mmCIF file of C-alpha atoms in Angstrom:
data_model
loop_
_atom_site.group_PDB
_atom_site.id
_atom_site.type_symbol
_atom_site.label_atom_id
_atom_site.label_comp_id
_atom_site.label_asym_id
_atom_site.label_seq_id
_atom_site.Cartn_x
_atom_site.Cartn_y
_atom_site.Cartn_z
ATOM 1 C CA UNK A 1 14.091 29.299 41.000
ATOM 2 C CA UNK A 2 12.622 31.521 38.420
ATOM 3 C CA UNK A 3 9.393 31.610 36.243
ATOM 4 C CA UNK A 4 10.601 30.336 32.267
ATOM 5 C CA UNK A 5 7.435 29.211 29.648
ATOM 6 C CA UNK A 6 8.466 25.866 27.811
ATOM 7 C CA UNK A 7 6.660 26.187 24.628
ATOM 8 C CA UNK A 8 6.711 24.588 20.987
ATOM 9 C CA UNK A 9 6.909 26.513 18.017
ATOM 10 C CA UNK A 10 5.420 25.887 14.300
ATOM 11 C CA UNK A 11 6.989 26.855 10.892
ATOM 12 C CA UNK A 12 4.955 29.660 9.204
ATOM 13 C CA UNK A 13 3.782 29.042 5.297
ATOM 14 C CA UNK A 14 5.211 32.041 3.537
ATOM 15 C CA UNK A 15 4.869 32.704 -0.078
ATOM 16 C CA UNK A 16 8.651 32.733 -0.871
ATOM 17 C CA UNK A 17 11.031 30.108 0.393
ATOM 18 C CA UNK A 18 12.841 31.555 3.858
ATOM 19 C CA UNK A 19 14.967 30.439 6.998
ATOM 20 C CA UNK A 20 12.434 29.068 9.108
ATOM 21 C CA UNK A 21 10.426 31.434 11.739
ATOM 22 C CA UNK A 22 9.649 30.117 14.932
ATOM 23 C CA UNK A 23 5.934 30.817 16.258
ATOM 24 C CA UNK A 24 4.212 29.805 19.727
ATOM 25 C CA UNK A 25 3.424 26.301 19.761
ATOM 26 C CA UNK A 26 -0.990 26.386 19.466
ATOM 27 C CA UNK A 27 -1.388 23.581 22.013
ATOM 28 C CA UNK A 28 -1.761 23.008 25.784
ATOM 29 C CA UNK A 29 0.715 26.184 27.563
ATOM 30 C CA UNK A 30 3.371 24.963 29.848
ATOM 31 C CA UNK A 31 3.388 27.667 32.353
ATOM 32 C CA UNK A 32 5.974 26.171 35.015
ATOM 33 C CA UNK A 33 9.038 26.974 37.322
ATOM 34 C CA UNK A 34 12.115 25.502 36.656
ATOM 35 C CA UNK A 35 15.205 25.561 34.370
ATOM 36 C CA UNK A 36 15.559 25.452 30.512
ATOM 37 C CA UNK A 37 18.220 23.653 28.821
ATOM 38 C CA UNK A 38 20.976 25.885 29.351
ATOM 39 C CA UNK A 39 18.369 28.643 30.472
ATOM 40 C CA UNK A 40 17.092 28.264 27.139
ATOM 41 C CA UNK A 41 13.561 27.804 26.246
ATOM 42 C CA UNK A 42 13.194 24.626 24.041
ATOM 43 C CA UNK A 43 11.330 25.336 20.696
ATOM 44 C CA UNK A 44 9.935 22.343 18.440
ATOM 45 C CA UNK A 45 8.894 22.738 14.762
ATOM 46 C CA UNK A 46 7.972 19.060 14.635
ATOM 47 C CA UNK A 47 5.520 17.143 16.048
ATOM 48 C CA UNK A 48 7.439 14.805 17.428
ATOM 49 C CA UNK A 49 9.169 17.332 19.547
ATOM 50 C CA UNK A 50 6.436 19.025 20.739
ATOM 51 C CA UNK A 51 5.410 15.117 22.125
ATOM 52 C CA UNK A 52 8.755 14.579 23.724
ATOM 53 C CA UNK A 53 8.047 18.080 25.755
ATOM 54 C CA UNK A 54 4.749 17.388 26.398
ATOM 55 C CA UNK A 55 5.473 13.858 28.040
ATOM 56 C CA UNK A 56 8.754 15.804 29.659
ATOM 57 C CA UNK A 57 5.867 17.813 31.387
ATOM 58 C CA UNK A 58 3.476 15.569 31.591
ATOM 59 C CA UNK A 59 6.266 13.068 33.803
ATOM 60 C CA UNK A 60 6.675 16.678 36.047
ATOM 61 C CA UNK A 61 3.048 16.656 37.030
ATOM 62 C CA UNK A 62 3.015 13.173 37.932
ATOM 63 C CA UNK A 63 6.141 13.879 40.169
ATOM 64 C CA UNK A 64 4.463 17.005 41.780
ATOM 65 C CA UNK A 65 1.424 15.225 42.303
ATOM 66 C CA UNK A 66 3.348 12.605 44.439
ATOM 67 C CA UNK A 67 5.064 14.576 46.417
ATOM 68 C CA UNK A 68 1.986 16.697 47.301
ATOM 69 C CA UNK A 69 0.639 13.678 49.149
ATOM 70 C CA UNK A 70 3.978 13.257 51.057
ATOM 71 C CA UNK A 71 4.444 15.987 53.741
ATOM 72 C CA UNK A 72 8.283 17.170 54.386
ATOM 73 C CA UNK A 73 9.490 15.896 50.414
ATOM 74 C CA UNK A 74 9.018 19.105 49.262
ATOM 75 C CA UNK A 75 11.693 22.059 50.033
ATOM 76 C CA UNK A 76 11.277 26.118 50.179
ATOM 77 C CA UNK A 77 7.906 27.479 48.646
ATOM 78 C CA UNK A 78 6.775 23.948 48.257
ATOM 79 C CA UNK A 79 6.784 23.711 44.434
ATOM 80 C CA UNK A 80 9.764 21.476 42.687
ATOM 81 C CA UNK A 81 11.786 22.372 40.118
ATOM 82 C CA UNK A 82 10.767 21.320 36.700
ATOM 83 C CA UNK A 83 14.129 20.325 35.042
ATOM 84 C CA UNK A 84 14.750 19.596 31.134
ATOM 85 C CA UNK A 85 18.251 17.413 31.109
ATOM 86 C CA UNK A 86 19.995 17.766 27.854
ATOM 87 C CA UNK A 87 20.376 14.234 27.661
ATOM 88 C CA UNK A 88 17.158 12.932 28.068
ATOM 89 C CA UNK A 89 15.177 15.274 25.967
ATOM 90 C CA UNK A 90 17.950 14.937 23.011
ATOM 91 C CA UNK A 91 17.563 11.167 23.566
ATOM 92 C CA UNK A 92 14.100 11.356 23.490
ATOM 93 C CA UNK A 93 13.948 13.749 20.326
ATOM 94 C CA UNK A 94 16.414 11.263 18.989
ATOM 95 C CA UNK A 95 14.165 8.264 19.091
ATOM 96 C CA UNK A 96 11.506 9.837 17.423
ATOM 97 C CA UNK A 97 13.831 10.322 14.123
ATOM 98 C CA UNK A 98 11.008 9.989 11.343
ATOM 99 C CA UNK A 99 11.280 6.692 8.939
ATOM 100 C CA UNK A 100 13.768 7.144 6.380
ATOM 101 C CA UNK A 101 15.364 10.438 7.721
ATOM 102 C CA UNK A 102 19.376 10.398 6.965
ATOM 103 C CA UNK A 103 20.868 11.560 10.197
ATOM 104 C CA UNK A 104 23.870 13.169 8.377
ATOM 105 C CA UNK A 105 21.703 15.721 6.036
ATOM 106 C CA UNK A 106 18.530 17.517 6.325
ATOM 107 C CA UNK A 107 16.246 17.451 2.705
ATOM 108 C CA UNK A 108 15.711 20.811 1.637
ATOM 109 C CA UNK A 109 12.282 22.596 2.154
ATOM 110 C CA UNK A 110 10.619 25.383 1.627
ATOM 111 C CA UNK A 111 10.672 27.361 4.838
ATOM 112 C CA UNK A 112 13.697 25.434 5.977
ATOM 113 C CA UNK A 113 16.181 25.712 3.590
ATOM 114 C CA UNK A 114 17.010 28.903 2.013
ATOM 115 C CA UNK A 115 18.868 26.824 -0.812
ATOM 116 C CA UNK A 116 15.643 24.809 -1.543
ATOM 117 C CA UNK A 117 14.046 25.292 -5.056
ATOM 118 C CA UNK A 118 10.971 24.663 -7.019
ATOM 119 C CA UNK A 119 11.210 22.642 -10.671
ATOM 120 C CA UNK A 120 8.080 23.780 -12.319
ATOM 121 C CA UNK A 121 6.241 21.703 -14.239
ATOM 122 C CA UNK A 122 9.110 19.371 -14.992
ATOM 123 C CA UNK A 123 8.548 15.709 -15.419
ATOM 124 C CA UNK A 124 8.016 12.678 -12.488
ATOM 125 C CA UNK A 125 4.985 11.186 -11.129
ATOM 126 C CA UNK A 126 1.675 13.427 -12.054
ATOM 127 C CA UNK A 127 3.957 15.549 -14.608
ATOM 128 C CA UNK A 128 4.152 12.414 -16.672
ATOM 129 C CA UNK A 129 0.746 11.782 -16.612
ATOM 130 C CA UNK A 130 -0.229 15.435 -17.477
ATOM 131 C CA UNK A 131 2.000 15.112 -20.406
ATOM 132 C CA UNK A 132 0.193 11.692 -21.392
ATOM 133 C CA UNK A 133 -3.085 13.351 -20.796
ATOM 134 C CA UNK A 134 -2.528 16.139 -22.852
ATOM 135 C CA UNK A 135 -0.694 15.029 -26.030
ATOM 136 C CA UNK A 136 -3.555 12.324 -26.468
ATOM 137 C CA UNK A 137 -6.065 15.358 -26.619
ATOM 138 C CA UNK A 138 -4.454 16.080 -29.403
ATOM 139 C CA UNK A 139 -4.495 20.031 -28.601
ATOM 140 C CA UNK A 140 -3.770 22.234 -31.399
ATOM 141 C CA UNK A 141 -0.346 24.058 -30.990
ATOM 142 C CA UNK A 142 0.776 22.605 -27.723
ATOM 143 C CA UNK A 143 4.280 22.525 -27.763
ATOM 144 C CA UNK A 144 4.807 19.584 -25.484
ATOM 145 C CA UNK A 145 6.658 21.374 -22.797
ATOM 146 C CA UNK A 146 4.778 21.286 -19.347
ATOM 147 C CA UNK A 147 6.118 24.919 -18.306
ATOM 148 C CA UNK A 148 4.447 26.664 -21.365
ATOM 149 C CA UNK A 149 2.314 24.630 -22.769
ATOM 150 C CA UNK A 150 1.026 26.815 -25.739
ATOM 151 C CA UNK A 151 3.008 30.085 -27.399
ATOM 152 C CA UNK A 152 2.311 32.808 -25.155
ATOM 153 C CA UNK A 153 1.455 30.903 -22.323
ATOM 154 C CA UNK A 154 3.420 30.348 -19.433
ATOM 155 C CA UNK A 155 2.184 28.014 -16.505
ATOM 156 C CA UNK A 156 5.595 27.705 -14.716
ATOM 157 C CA UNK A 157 4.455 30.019 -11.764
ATOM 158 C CA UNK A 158 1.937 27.801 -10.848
ATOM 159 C CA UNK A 159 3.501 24.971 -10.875
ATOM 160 C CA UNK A 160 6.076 26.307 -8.804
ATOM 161 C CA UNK A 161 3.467 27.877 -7.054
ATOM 162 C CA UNK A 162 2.189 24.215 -6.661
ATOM 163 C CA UNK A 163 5.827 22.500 -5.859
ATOM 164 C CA UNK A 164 6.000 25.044 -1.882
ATOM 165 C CA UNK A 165 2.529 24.027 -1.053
ATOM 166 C CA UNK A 166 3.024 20.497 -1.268
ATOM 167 C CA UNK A 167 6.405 21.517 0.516
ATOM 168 C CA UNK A 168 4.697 23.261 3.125
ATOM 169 C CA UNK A 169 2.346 20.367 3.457
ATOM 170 C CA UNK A 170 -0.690 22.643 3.402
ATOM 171 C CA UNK A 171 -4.430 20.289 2.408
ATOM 172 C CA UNK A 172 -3.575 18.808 -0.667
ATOM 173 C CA UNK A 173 -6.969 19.749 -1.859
ATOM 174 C CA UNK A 174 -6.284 23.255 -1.127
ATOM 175 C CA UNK A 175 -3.272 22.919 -3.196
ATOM 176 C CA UNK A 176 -4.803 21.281 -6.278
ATOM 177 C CA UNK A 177 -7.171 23.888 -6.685
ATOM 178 C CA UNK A 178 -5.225 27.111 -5.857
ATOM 179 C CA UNK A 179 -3.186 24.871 -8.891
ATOM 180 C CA UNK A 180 -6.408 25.020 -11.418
ATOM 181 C CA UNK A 181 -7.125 28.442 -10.332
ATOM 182 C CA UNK A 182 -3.566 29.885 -11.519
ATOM 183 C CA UNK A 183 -3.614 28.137 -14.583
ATOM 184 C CA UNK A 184 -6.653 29.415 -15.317
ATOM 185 C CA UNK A 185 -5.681 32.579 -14.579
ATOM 186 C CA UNK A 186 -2.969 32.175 -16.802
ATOM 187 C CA UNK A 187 -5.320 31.555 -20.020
ATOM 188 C CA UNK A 188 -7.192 34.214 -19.642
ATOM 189 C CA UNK A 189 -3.931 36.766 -19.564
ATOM 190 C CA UNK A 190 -2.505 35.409 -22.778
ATOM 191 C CA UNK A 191 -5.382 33.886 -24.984
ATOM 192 C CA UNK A 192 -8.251 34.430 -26.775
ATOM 193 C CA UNK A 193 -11.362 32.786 -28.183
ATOM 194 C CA UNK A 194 -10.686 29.557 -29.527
ATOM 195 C CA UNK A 195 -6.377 29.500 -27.891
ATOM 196 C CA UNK A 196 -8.654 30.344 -24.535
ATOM 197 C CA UNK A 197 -10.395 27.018 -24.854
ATOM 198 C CA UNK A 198 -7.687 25.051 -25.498
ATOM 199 C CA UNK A 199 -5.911 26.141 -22.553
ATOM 200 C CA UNK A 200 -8.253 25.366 -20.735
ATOM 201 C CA UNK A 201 -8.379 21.885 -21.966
ATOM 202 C CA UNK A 202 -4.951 22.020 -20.685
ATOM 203 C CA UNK A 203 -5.675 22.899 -17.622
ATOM 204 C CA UNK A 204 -8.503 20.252 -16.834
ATOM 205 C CA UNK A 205 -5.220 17.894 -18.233
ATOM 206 C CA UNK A 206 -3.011 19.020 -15.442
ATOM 207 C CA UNK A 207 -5.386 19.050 -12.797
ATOM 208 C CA UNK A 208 -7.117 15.613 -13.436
ATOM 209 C CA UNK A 209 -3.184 14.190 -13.600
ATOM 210 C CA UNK A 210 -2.439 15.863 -9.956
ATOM 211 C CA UNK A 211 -5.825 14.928 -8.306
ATOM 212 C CA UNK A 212 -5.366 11.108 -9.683
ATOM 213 C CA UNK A 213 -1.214 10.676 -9.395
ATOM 214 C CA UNK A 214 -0.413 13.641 -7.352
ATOM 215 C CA UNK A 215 -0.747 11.474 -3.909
ATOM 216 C CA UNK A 216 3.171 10.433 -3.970
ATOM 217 C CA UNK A 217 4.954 13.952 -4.644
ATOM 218 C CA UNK A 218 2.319 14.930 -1.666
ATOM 219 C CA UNK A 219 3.650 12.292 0.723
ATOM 220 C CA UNK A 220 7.356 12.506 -0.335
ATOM 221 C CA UNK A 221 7.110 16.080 0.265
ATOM 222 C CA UNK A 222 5.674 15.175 4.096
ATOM 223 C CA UNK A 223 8.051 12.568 4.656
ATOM 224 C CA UNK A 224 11.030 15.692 3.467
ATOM 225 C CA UNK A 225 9.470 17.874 5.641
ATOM 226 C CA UNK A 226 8.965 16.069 9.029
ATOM 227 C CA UNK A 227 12.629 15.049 8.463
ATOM 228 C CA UNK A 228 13.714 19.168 7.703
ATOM 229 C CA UNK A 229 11.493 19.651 10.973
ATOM 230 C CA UNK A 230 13.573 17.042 13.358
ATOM 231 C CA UNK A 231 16.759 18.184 11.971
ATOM 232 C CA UNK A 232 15.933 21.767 12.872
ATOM 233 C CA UNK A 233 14.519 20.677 16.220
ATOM 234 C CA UNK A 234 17.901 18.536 17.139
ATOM 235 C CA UNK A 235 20.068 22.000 16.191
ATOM 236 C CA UNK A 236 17.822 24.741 17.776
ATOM 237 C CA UNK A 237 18.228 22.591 20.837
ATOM 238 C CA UNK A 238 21.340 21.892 20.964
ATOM 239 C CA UNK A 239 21.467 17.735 20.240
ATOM 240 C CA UNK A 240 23.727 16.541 18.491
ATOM 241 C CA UNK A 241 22.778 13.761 15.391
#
């Protein structure tokens, strides 16, 4: 018998789209003897994974517990092995497939998927209401596309700046106003005076569109992400979808 650490792992935000890194889960630490799957240590990047370990070890307890209170059920130094079979845990991870998650194909994600890429400001959902929201201010010299909205004036970094946070699924607050706060900072690299405070019109445009329609992209994002996650969890473990 030999000392492993079953543990969960969490996908780390990083500012550039990468193949996923796998951290120490933050929870409760399993600390036990027994075997791995294949003398592996199971890592989850999903929630749901990190559930089906913890009830894995959570069934182990209850097993120790009862036979603790039998005398002569236990063998050698007394404690049980603590035993992962490949079956149950994949069939376990398996039933906790999110809604809607295609068990052929993975959506790409930032921090998943090295393929996975941004579209800017492009159109859909809050970008159409931006657009709406602008053109009826009737803003001198906008040019009516999204990504640079006025000549000189480039706001494509943010909004793919804007597109990985949502991915990442980081407060949706947070990334509405780390959104403002680029945008802003773009207008005051490329304008002047009176161009200054029309950009910034702009900028209250985009902002009020993603605060008020912005809630869908958010959750479609989630719902792409917790799928990525249970995808990567099934491979890294060795289940097969």
């Amino acid at each position: 018998m030999k000392n492993v650490m079953l543990f969960c792992a969490a996908l780390l935000a990083t500012a550039e789209p990468a193949v996923a890194e796998l951290s120490p889960w933050q929870g409760e630490p399993m600390d036990v003897e027994g075997d791995m799957i294949d003398g592996r240590s199971i890592v989850c990047a999903g929630a749901g994974c990190a559930m089906v370990l913890d009830s894995l070890y959570r069934e182990y307890l209850q097993d120790l517990a009862l036979l603790g209170s039998q005398p002569g059920l236990l063998e050698g130094d007394g404690q049980p092995a603590f035993l992962v079979e490949r079956s149950d845990f994949c069939e376990r991870l398996e039933d906790r497939r999110p809604a809607g998650c295609s068990r052929s194909s993975a959506p790409p994600v930032p921090g998943i998927d090295p393929t996975w890429r941004p579209n800017g400001c492009g159109v859909g959902g809050w970008k159409d209401a931006a657009l709406a929201i602008v053109a009826n201010l009737g803003l001198r010299h906008f040019t009516g596309d999204l990504d640079a909205p006025f000549p000189g004036v480039s706001f494509l970094s943010a909004c793919n700046a804007h597109d990985r946070c949502y991915g990442y699924q980081i407060s949706k607050i947070a990334c509405d106003g780390t959104f403002r706060l680029a945008m802003i900072s773009a207008c005051d690299q490329s304008t002047l005076g009176d161009a200054r405070e029309i950009c910034y019109g702009s900028v209250s445009a985009y902002h009020v569109a993603v605060l008020n329609y912005g809630d869908s992209a958010y959750e479609e994002a989630g719902e792409d992400l917790a799928c990525a996650r249970w995808h990567l969890d099934m491979s890294v473990n060795g289940c097969t979808t």
